[in-house]
């Protein structure tokens, strides 16, 4: 996601800040800025667009000073613009902050601050933090920061600077990475190691809830209560290229492991603290408006299309509205039955997928209400749609989508619960049950990622097969489609997914001795039927890898290998079941020596028809 850098020492801060931000460009961003303290005042320079735009500004207006912070922003709250770029300051310009993450309660805090006379200039959640710092400052920078942290809730990496203490930077984190680089007579701050690797390899990796006071000669780490914490120095042994990937071999692997954080941020501020309901401030539908919707059309391409199929199950089952799912490239050529009572939901990671954008425009032309689910603020699709739900997954570098897909599923699940609440088609108990389950998903994904060795072994064992089949029923079929796509796009193995009940209608002719079959069996209401289908392929001597929920001892009798996911509600199981399939695909591609991040003939954002 966004990039953070900070410097304090004897040199010109701006030199390091620009260099550090350039090392974080791989993370994706839409604006950049720095703030430098010259000993008397803080000057901010920031701009929309690439880092090169900021460098042009600085060529005309060099910022002098040996203390500074910088940021590359991936827009969440407020579209990309100069004014929404970081760093942000308070009314006086005496307090400056950069921030990664989301402040959940920013609207409440903003209203309070405005009532006290504070004047806001941006649409961001981050600006609230700078104004809070101004409000709380009473001569002690550290005390003021602690009071700010008591006020805010959410996920964040925050770096603070004030005019009044030119020899000090304060930083802290919660659910977002932050590292401090240890130098000689100088120290560095960054959201990721690549920014500092050319300057030092000695680092402190901050943990959640820790706060660091950084001067040029010292780093003082405490918890929020001020209790000192002794940190171990972490020596970085990666080269610069490996550092961009956080030590992972490929961006895809890194992004798979970022999924607990990504889905947590997608849910941030949208789940009521008492788990009673889902809130979408950006939608604000009335019960009457929701009751008027008689049909939902979900339109997308590739992985996003598979998320749409899962979304169909969610919305029909919970909100009780008929749903059609269309491949975007087909939608506008088939004279779809759309009117003013239709809600057209388009899904696109990049927000620039040309077929999806064209389908969105066609749905609008036909009179439908439109909504986009996308990851990129200010993208073409987000601008064209009537309403937008952002997934907040952060940038994906690898062509094969992983965290964008899981955050799309999370968004669809929350949307279905939200719609069902407005339509009164869900009980309070069921809603609370599902929301409680959603809160567990990040930890459950982390649990799967803790033990990947069996998955790696299966991939190495069967990675040289030229055909693999995926089967499942109900929601498992939707997950099977995504698993097959992942395998074929990065390992070049011919992979097909089938609704398990369709095997006898032709596909069994392809099942021969030794052919791998990935069988998903996480849906309890069709479990016995799925076991029958597994028996069908085993009778033809297929090698079956079963994906099942923990506690299912029965499946072991029918398959050759089993991968278990944490036990979950049937509606949430697809979010977990796809993780082993992503890992199987990844390790199969590695086994075959494929270019994992850049598979042949494919592009990350498809902007041609």
CSV table of C-alpha atoms in Angstrom, one decimal, residues 47 126 185 256 277 466 568:
chain,number,residue,atom,x,y,z
A,47,UNK,CA,1.7,16.7,-5.9
A,126,UNK,CA,-5.5,11.3,7.9
A,185,UNK,CA,24.5,10.0,13.9
A,256,UNK,CA,-0.8,-14.1,-0.7
A,277,UNK,CA,-24.9,-4.7,11.4
A,466,UNK,CA,-0.4,-31.5,-17.9
A,568,UNK,CA,-16.3,-21.6,9.2
